[in-house]
mmCIF file of C-alpha atoms and ligand atoms in Angstrom:
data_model
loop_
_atom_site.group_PDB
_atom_site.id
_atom_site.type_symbol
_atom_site.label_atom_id
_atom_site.label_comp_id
_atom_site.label_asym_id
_atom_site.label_seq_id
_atom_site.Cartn_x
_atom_site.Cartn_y
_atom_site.Cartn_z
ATOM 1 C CA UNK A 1 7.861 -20.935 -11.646
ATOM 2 C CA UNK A 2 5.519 -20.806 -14.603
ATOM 3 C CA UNK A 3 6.880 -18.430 -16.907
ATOM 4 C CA UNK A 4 10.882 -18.027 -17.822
ATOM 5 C CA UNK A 5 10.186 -14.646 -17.574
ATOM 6 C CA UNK A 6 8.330 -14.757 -13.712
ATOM 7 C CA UNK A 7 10.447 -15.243 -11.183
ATOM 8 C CA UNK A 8 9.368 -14.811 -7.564
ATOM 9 C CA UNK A 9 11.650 -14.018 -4.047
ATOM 10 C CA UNK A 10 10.404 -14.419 -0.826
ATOM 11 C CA UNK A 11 13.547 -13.133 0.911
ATOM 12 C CA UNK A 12 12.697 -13.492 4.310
ATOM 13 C CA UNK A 13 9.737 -15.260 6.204
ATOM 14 C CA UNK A 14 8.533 -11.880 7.720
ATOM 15 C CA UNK A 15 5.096 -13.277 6.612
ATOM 16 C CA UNK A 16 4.745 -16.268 8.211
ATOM 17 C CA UNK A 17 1.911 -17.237 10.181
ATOM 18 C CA UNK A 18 4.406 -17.149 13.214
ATOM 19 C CA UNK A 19 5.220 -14.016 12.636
ATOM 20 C CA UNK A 20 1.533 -12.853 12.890
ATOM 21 C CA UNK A 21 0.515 -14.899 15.941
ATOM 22 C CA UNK A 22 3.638 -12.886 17.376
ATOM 23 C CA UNK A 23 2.661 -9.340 16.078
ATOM 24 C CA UNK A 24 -1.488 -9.664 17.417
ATOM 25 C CA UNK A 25 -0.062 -11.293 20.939
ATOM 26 C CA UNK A 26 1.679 -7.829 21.467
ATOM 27 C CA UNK A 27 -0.849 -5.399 19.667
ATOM 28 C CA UNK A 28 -3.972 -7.391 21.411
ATOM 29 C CA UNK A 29 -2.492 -7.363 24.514
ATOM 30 C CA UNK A 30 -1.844 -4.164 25.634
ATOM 31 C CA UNK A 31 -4.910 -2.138 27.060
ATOM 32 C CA UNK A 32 -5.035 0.004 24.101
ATOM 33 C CA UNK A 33 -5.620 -2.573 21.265
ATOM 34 C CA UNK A 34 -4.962 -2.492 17.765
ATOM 35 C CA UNK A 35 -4.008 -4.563 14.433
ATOM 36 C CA UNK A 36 -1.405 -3.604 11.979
ATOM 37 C CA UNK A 37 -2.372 -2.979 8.462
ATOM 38 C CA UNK A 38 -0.526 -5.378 7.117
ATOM 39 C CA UNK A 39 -2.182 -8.225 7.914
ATOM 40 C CA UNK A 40 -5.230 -7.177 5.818
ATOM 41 C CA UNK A 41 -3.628 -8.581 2.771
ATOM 42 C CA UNK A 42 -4.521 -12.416 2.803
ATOM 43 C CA UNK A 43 -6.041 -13.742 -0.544
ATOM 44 C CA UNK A 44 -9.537 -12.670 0.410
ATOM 45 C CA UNK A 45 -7.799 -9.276 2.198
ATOM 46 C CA UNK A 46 -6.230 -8.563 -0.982
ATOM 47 C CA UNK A 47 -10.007 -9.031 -3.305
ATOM 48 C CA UNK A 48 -11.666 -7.301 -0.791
ATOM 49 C CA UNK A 49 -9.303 -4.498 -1.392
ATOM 50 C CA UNK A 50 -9.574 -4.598 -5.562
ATOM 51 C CA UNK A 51 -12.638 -4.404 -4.852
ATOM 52 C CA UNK A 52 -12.670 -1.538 -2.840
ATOM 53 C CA UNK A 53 -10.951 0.427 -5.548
ATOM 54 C CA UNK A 54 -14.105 0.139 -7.761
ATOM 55 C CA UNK A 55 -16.721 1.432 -5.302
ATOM 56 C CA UNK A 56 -17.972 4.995 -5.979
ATOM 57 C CA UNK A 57 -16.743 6.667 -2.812
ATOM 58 C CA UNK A 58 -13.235 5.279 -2.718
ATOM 59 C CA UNK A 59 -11.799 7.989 -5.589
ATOM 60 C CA UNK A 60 -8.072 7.667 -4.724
ATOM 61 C CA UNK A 61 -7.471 4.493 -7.076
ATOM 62 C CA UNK A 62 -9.690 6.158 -10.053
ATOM 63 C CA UNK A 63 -8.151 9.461 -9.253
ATOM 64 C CA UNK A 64 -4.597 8.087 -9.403
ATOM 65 C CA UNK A 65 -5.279 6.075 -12.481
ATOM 66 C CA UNK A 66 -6.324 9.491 -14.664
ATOM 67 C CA UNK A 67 -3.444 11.445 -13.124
ATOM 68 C CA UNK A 68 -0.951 8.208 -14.559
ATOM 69 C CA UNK A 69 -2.921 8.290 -17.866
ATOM 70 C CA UNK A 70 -2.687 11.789 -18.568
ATOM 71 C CA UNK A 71 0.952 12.562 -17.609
ATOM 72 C CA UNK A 72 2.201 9.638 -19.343
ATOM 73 C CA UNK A 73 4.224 11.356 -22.192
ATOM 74 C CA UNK A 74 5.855 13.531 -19.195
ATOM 75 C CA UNK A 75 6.425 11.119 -17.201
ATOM 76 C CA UNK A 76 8.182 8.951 -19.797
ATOM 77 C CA UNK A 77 10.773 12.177 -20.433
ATOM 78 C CA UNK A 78 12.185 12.155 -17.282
ATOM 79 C CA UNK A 79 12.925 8.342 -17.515
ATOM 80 C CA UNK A 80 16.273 6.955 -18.889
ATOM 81 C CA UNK A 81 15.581 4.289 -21.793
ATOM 82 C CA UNK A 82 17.206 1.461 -19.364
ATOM 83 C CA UNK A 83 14.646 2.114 -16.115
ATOM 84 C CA UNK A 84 13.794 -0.363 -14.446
ATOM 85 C CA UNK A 85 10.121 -0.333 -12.844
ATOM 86 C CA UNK A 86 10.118 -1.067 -8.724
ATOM 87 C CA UNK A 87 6.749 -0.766 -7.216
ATOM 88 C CA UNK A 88 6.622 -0.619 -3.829
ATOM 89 C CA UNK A 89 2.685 -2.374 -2.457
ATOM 90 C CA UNK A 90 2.371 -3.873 -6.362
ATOM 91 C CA UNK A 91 -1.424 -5.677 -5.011
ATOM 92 C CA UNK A 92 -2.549 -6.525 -8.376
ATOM 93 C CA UNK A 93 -1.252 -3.903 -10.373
ATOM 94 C CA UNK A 94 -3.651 -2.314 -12.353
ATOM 95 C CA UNK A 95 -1.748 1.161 -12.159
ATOM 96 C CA UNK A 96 1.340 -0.284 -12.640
ATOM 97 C CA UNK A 97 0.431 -0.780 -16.415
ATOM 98 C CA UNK A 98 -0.181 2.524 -17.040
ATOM 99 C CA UNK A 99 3.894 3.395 -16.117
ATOM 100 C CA UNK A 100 5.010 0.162 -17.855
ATOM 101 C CA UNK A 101 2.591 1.647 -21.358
ATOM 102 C CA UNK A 102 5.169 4.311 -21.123
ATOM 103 C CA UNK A 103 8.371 2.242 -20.760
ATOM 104 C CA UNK A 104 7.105 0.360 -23.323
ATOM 105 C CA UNK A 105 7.347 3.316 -25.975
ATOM 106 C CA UNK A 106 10.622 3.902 -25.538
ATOM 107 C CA UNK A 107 12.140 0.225 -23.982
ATOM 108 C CA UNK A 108 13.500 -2.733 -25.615
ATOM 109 C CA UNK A 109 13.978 -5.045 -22.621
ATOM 110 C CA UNK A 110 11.716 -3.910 -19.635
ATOM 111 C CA UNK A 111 11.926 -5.038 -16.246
ATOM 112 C CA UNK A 112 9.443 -5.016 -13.347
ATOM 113 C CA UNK A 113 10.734 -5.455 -9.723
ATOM 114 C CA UNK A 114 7.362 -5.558 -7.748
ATOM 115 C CA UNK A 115 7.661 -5.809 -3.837
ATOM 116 C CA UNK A 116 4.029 -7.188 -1.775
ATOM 117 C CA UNK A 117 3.549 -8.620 1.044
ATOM 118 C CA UNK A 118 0.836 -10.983 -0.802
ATOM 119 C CA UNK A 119 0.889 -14.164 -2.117
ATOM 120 C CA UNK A 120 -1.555 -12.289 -5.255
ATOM 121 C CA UNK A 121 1.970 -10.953 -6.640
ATOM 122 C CA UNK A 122 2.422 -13.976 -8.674
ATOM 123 C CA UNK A 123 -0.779 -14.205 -9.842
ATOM 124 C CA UNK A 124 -0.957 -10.559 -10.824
ATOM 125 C CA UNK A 125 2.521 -10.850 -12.531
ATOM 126 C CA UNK A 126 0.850 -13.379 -14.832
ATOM 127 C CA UNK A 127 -1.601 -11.354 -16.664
ATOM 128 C CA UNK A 128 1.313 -8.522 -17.083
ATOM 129 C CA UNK A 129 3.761 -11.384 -18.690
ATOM 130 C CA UNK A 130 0.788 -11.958 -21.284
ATOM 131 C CA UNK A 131 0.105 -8.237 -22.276
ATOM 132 C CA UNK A 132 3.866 -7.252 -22.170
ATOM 133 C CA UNK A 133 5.981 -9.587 -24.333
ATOM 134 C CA UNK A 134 9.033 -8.025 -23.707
ATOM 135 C CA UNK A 135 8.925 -7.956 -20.168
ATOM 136 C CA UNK A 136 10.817 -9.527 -17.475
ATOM 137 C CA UNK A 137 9.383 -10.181 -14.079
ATOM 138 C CA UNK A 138 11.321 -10.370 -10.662
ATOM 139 C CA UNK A 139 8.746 -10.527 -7.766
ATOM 140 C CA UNK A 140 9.162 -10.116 -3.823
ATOM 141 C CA UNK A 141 7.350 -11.642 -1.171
ATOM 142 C CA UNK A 142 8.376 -9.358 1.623
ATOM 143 C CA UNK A 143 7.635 -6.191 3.337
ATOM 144 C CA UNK A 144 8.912 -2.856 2.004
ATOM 145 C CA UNK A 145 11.621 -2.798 4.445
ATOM 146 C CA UNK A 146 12.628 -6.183 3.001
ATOM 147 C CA UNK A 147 12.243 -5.416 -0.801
ATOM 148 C CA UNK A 148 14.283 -2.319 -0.105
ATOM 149 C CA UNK A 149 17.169 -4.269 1.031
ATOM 150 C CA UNK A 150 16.782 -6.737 -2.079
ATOM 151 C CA UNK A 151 17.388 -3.367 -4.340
ATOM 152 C CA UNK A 152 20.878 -2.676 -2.872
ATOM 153 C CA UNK A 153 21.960 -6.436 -4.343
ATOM 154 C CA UNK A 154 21.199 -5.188 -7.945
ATOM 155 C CA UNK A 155 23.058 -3.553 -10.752
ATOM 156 C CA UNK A 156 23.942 -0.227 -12.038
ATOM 157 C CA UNK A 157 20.223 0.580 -14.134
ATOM 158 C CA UNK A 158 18.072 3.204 -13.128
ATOM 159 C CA UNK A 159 15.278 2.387 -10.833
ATOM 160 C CA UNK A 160 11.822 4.290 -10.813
ATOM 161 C CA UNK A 161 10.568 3.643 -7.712
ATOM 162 C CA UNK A 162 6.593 3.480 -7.366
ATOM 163 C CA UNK A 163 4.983 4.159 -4.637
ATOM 164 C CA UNK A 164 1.581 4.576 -5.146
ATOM 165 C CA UNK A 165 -2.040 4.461 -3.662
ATOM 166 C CA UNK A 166 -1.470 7.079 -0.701
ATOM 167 C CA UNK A 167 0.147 3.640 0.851
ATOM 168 C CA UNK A 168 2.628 6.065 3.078
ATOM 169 C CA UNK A 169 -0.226 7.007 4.318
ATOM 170 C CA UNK A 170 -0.271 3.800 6.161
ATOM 171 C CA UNK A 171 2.211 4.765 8.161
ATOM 172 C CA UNK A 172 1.614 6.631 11.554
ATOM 173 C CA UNK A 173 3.422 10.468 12.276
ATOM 174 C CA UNK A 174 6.541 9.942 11.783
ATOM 175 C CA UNK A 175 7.287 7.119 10.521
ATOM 176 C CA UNK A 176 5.877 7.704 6.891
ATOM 177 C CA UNK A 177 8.612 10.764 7.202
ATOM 178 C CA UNK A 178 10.732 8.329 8.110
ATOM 179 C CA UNK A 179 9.988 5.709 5.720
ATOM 180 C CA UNK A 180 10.775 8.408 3.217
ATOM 181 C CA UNK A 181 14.258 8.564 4.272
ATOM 182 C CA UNK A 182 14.898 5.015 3.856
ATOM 183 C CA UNK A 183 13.352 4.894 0.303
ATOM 184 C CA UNK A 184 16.045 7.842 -0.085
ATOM 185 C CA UNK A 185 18.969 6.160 1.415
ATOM 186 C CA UNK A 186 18.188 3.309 -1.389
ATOM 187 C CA UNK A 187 18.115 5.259 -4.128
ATOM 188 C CA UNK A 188 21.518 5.939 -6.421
ATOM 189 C CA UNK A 189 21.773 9.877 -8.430
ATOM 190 C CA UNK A 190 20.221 8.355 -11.118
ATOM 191 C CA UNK A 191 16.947 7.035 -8.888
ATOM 192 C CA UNK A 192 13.405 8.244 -9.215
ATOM 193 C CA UNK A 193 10.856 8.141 -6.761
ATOM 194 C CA UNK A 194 7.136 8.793 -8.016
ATOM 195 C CA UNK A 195 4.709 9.052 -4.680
ATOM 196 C CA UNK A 196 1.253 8.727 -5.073
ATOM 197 C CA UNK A 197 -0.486 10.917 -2.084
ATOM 198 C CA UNK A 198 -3.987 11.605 -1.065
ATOM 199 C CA UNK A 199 -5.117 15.560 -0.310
ATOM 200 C CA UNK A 200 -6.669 16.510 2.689
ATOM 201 C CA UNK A 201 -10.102 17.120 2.199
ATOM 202 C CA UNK A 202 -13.888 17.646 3.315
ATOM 203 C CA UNK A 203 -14.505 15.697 6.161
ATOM 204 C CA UNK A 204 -17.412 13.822 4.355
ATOM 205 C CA UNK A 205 -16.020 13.059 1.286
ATOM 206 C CA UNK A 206 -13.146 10.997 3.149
ATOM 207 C CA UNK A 207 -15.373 9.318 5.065
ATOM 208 C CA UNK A 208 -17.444 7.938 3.171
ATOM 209 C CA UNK A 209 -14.183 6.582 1.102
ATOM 210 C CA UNK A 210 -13.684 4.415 4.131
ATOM 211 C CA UNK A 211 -17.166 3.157 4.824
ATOM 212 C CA UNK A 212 -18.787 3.091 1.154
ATOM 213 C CA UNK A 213 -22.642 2.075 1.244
ATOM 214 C CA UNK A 214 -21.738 -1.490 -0.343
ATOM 215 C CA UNK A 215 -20.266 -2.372 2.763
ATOM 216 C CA UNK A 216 -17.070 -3.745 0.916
ATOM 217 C CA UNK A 217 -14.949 -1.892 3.123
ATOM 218 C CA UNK A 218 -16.140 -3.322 6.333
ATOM 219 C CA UNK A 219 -15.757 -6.504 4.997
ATOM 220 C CA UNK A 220 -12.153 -5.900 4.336
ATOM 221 C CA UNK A 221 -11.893 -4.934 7.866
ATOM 222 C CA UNK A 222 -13.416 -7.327 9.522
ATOM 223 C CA UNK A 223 -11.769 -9.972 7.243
ATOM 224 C CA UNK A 224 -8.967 -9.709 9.363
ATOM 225 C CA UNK A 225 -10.608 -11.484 12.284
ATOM 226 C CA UNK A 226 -12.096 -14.102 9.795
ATOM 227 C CA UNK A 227 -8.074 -14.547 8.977
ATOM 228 C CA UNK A 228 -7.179 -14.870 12.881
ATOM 229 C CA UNK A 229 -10.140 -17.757 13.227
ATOM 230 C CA UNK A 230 -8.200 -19.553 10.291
ATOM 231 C CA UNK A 231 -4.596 -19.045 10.660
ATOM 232 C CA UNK A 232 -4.711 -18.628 14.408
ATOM 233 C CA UNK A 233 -7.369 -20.418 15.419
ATOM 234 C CA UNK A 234 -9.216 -17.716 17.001
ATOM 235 C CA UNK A 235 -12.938 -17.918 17.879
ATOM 236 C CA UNK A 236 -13.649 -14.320 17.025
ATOM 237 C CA UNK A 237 -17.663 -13.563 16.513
ATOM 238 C CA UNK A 238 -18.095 -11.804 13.255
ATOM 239 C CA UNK A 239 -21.322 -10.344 14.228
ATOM 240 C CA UNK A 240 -20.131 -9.003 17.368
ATOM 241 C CA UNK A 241 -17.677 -6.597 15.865
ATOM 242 C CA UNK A 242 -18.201 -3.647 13.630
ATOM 243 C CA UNK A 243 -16.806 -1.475 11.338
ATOM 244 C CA UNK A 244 -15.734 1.925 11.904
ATOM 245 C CA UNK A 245 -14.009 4.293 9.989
ATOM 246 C CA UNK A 246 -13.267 8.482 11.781
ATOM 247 C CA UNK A 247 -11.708 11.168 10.364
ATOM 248 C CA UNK A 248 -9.293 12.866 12.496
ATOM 249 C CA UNK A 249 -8.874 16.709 11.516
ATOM 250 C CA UNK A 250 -5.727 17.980 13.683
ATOM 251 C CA UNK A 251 -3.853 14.846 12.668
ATOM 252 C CA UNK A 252 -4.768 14.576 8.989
ATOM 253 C CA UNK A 253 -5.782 11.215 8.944
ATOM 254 C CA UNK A 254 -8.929 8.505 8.665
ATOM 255 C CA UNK A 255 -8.358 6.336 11.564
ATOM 256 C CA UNK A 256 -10.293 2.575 10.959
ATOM 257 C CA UNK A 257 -11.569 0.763 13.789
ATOM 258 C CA UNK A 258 -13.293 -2.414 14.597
ATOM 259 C CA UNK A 259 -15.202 -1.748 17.443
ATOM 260 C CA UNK A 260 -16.440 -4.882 19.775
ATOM 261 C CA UNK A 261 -20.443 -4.455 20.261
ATOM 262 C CA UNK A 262 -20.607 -6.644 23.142
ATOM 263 C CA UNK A 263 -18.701 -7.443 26.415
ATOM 264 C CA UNK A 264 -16.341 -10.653 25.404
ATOM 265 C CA UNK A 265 -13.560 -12.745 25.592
ATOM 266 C CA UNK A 266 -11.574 -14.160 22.445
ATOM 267 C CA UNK A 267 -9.192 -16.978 22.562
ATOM 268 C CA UNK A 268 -6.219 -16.510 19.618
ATOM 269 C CA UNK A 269 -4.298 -20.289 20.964
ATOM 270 C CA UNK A 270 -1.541 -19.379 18.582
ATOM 271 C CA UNK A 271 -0.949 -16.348 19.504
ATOM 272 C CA UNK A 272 -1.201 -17.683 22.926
ATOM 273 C CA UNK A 273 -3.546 -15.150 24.045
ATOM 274 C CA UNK A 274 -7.249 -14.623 25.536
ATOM 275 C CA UNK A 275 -8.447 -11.112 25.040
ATOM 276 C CA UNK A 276 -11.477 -9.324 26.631
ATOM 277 C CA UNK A 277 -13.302 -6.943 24.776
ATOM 278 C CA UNK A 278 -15.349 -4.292 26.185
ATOM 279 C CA UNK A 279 -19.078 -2.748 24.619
ATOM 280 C CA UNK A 280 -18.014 -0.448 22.801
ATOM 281 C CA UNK A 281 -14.348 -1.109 23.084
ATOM 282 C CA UNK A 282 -12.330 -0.026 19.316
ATOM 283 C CA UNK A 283 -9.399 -2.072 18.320
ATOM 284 C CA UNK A 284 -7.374 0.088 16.226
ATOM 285 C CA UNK A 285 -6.697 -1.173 12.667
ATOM 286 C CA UNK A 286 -5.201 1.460 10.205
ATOM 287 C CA UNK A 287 -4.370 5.194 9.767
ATOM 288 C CA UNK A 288 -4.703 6.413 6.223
ATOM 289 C CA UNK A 289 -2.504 10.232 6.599
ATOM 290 C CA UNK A 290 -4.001 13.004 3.963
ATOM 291 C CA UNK A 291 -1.408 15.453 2.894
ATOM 292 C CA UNK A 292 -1.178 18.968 1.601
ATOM 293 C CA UNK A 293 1.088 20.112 -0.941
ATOM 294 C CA UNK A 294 3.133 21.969 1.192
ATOM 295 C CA UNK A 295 3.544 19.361 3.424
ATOM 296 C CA UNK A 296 4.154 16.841 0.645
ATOM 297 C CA UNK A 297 6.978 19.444 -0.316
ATOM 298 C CA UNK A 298 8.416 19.510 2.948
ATOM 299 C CA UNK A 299 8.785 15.744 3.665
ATOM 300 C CA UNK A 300 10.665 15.186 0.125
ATOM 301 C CA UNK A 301 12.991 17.608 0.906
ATOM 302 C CA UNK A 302 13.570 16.865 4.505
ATOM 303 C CA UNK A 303 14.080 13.143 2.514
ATOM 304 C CA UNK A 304 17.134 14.795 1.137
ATOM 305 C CA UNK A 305 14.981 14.497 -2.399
ATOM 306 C CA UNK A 306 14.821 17.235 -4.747
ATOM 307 C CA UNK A 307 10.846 17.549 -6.148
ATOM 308 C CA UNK A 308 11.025 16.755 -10.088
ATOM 309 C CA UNK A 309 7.559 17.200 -10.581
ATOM 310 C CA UNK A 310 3.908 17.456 -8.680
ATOM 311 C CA UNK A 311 0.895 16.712 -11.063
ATOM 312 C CA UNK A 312 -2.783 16.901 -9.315
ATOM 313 C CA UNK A 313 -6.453 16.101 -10.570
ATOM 314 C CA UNK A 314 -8.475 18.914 -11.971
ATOM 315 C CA UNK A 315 -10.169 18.576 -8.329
ATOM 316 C CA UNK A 316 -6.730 18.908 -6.646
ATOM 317 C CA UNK A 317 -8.037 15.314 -4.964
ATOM 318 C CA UNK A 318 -4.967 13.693 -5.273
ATOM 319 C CA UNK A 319 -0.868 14.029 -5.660
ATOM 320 C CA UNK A 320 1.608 12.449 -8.185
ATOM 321 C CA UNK A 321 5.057 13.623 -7.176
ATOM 322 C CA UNK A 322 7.965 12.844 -8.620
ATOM 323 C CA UNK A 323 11.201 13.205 -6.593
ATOM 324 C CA UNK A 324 15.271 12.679 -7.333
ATOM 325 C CA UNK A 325 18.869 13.285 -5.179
HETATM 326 C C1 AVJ B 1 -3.874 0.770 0.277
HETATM 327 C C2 AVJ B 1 -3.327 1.745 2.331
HETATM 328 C C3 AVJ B 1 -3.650 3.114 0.465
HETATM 329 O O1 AVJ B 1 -5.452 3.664 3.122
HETATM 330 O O2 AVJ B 1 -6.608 4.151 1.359
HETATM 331 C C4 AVJ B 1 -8.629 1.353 1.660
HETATM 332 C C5 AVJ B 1 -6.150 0.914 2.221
HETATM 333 N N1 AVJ B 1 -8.160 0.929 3.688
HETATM 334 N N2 AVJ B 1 -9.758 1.391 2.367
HETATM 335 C C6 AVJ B 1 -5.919 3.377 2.016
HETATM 336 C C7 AVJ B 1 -7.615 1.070 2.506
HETATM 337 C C8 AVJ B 1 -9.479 1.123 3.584
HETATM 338 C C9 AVJ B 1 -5.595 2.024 1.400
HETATM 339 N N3 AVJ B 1 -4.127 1.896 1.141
#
C-alpha cells in the first residue's frame, strides 16, 4: 500500500492461475472449444486493450467518453452530494474521471470503489490519487460477481454504480439479462446504475471495430495463448492461429474467434490437458451483444429498475442509461 488513501482487496482468489488452468481444461475440452473473456486481462491483455480504445475503428470508448463529457452537469443532478463512485470493469479508468469531474463539483470527501479483475487497478488508482486530492480509493481484485458481494458489507451512502464500455455485452443471451438482476438485487432505493451500451449497427462498421487495420485487436486476442504458454505452460504456436472477428445479425452480437490454421495438437500441462486442433477449427473467445433502445428499455425494467435517463451520440452509436428502484 503506497498511498493512505489506496487501498486494494482481493477478496477471493477467483484469479488465480489455478483457477484458469481449471476454467481452459473444461472450455478446451469439450468438442466445441472456446475461452472466456476474462482471461484477456493479464498486464499485456489489459495494454493491448487501452490500446484498442485509441484505434480509429473501435468508436465505443471515444463515443462513450463525449456522451460522459457532455451530460456531465445532468448527470451530476441526479446524484446525492454523499455518492459514492463503484465502477464495475474500472481497466484503467480513463472514463471514470469524467464522472468523478462531476462529483468533484459538488463533493467534499469522494470515494471510488473500483472492481477489476486486473492487477492494472492499482496502478490506474495511482494516477487518479494524484489528480484528485480529495479522493479516497478502495480497490477490488475480483470478478463482478465478487465485487458485488463486497458492496453489501458497506454503509448507508449512495452508490452510483458504473458500468460502462458495452462490458454486459460480454455476457452471452441471457445472462447479461441476468447479470442485470443481480446488479439490481445490490442496489438500496437510493442506488444508481449508469450502463454504458453499444447500438446495433451496420454490419461493417462493427466489424471493423473488432479487427481494426493496426492489427491491435488480434494481438489482444491472440495474447491469450501467449498467456497460456506462460502461466500454463502451454506450447501454443502463435503463427498457427488467427484472428477472427463475425458479426452475427439474428443474435445481435460480434462473435471473436481464434481460428487454428493448421491440423495440431497443444499440450496446456497445467491444465492437464492435450488439445487437437483442426484446419480451420475456431475456438470461441468473446461475444460483444449490440442493443437497441427498446431492448435496452426492456431489460432495465424486467431488472425491476425504473429508466432515469437514456442519453445517445448525435449518431445514435452508443447508449448512456441511467437506471434506479
Ligand atoms: C471491454 C468487453 C466492452 O466487447 O467491445 C474490444 C472488449 N474486445 N475489442 C468489447 C473488446 C475486442 C470490449 N469490452
Amino acid at each position: 500500500r503506497l498511498s493512505p488513501r489506496l487501498h486494494c482487496l482481493r477478496p477471493h482468489a477467483a484469479v488465480s492461475g489455478e483457477s484458469f488452468a481449471r476454467d481452459v481444461a473444461f472450455t478446451l475440452g469439450g468438442s466445441s472449444k472456446s475461452i472466456n473473456p476474462k482471461w484477456f486481462y493479464d498486464d499485456e491483455g489489459s495494454a493491448l486493450f487501452g490500446q484498442i480504445c485509441t484505434v480509429p475503428e473501435y468508436y465505443i470508448t471515444v463515443t462513450e467518453s463525449s456522451i460522459l463529457s457532455r451530460i456531465g452537469g445532468e448527470l451530476g443532478s441526479f446524484l446525492a452530494r454523499d455518492t459514492r463512485l463503484v465502477e464495475l470493469g474500472s481497466g484503467l479508468s480513463s472514463k471514470t474521471r469524467l464522472i468523478l469531474d462531476v462529483m468533484e463539483g459538488v463533493q467534499d470527501e469522494m470515494e471510488y470503489l473500483p472492481i477489476d479483475i486486473s492487477d492494472v487497478l492499482a496502478e490506474s488508482c495511482h494516477g487518479l490519487l494524484d489528480d484528485y486530492p480529495r479522493l479516497e480509493i478502495t480497490g477490488i481484485i475480483d470478478t463482478y460477481h465478487g465485487g458485488l458481494e463486497f458492496l453489501s458489507t458497506l454503509d448507508e451512502r449512495p452508490n452510483l454504480i458504473a458500468f460502462l464500455g458495452s462490458s454486459l455485452g460480454n455476457f452471452d443471451a441471457g445472462e447479461g439479462e441476468l447479470f442485470l438482476k443481480k446488479i439490481a438485487s445490490c442496489m438500496g432505493e437510493r442506488d444508481m446504475l449508469l450502463l454504458g451500451l453499444d447500438l446495433d449497427k451496420e454490419s461493417g462498421v462493427l466489424e471493423a471495430a473488432y479487427d481494426d487495420t493496426q492489427g491491435v485487436t488480434a494481438r489482444f486476442n491472440l495474447n491469450v495463448l501467449t498467456r497460456m504458454n506462460r502461466e500454463l505452460g502451454a506450447n501454443f504456436d502463435l503463427s498457427a492461429f488467427a484472428h477472427r472477428a463475425k458479426y452475427n445479425g439474428s443474435a445481435r452480437r460480434i462473435e471473436m474467434y481464434i481460428e487454428s490454421l493448421a491440423d495440431q495438437d497443444v499440450a496446456i500441462p497445467a491444465a492437464g490437458a492435450a488439445v487437437r486442433f483442426g484446419r480451420g477449427e475456431l475456438v470461441h473467445t468473446e461475444n460483444s451483444h449490440k442493443y437497441t433502445i427498446p431492448r435496452i428499455r426492456e431489460m432495465v425494467r424486467e431488472a425491476g429498475l425504473g429508466t432515469d435517463a437514456i442519453w445517445q451520440d448525435e449518431e445514435n452509436r452508443y447508449a448512456l442509461v441511467l437506471c434506479s428502484k
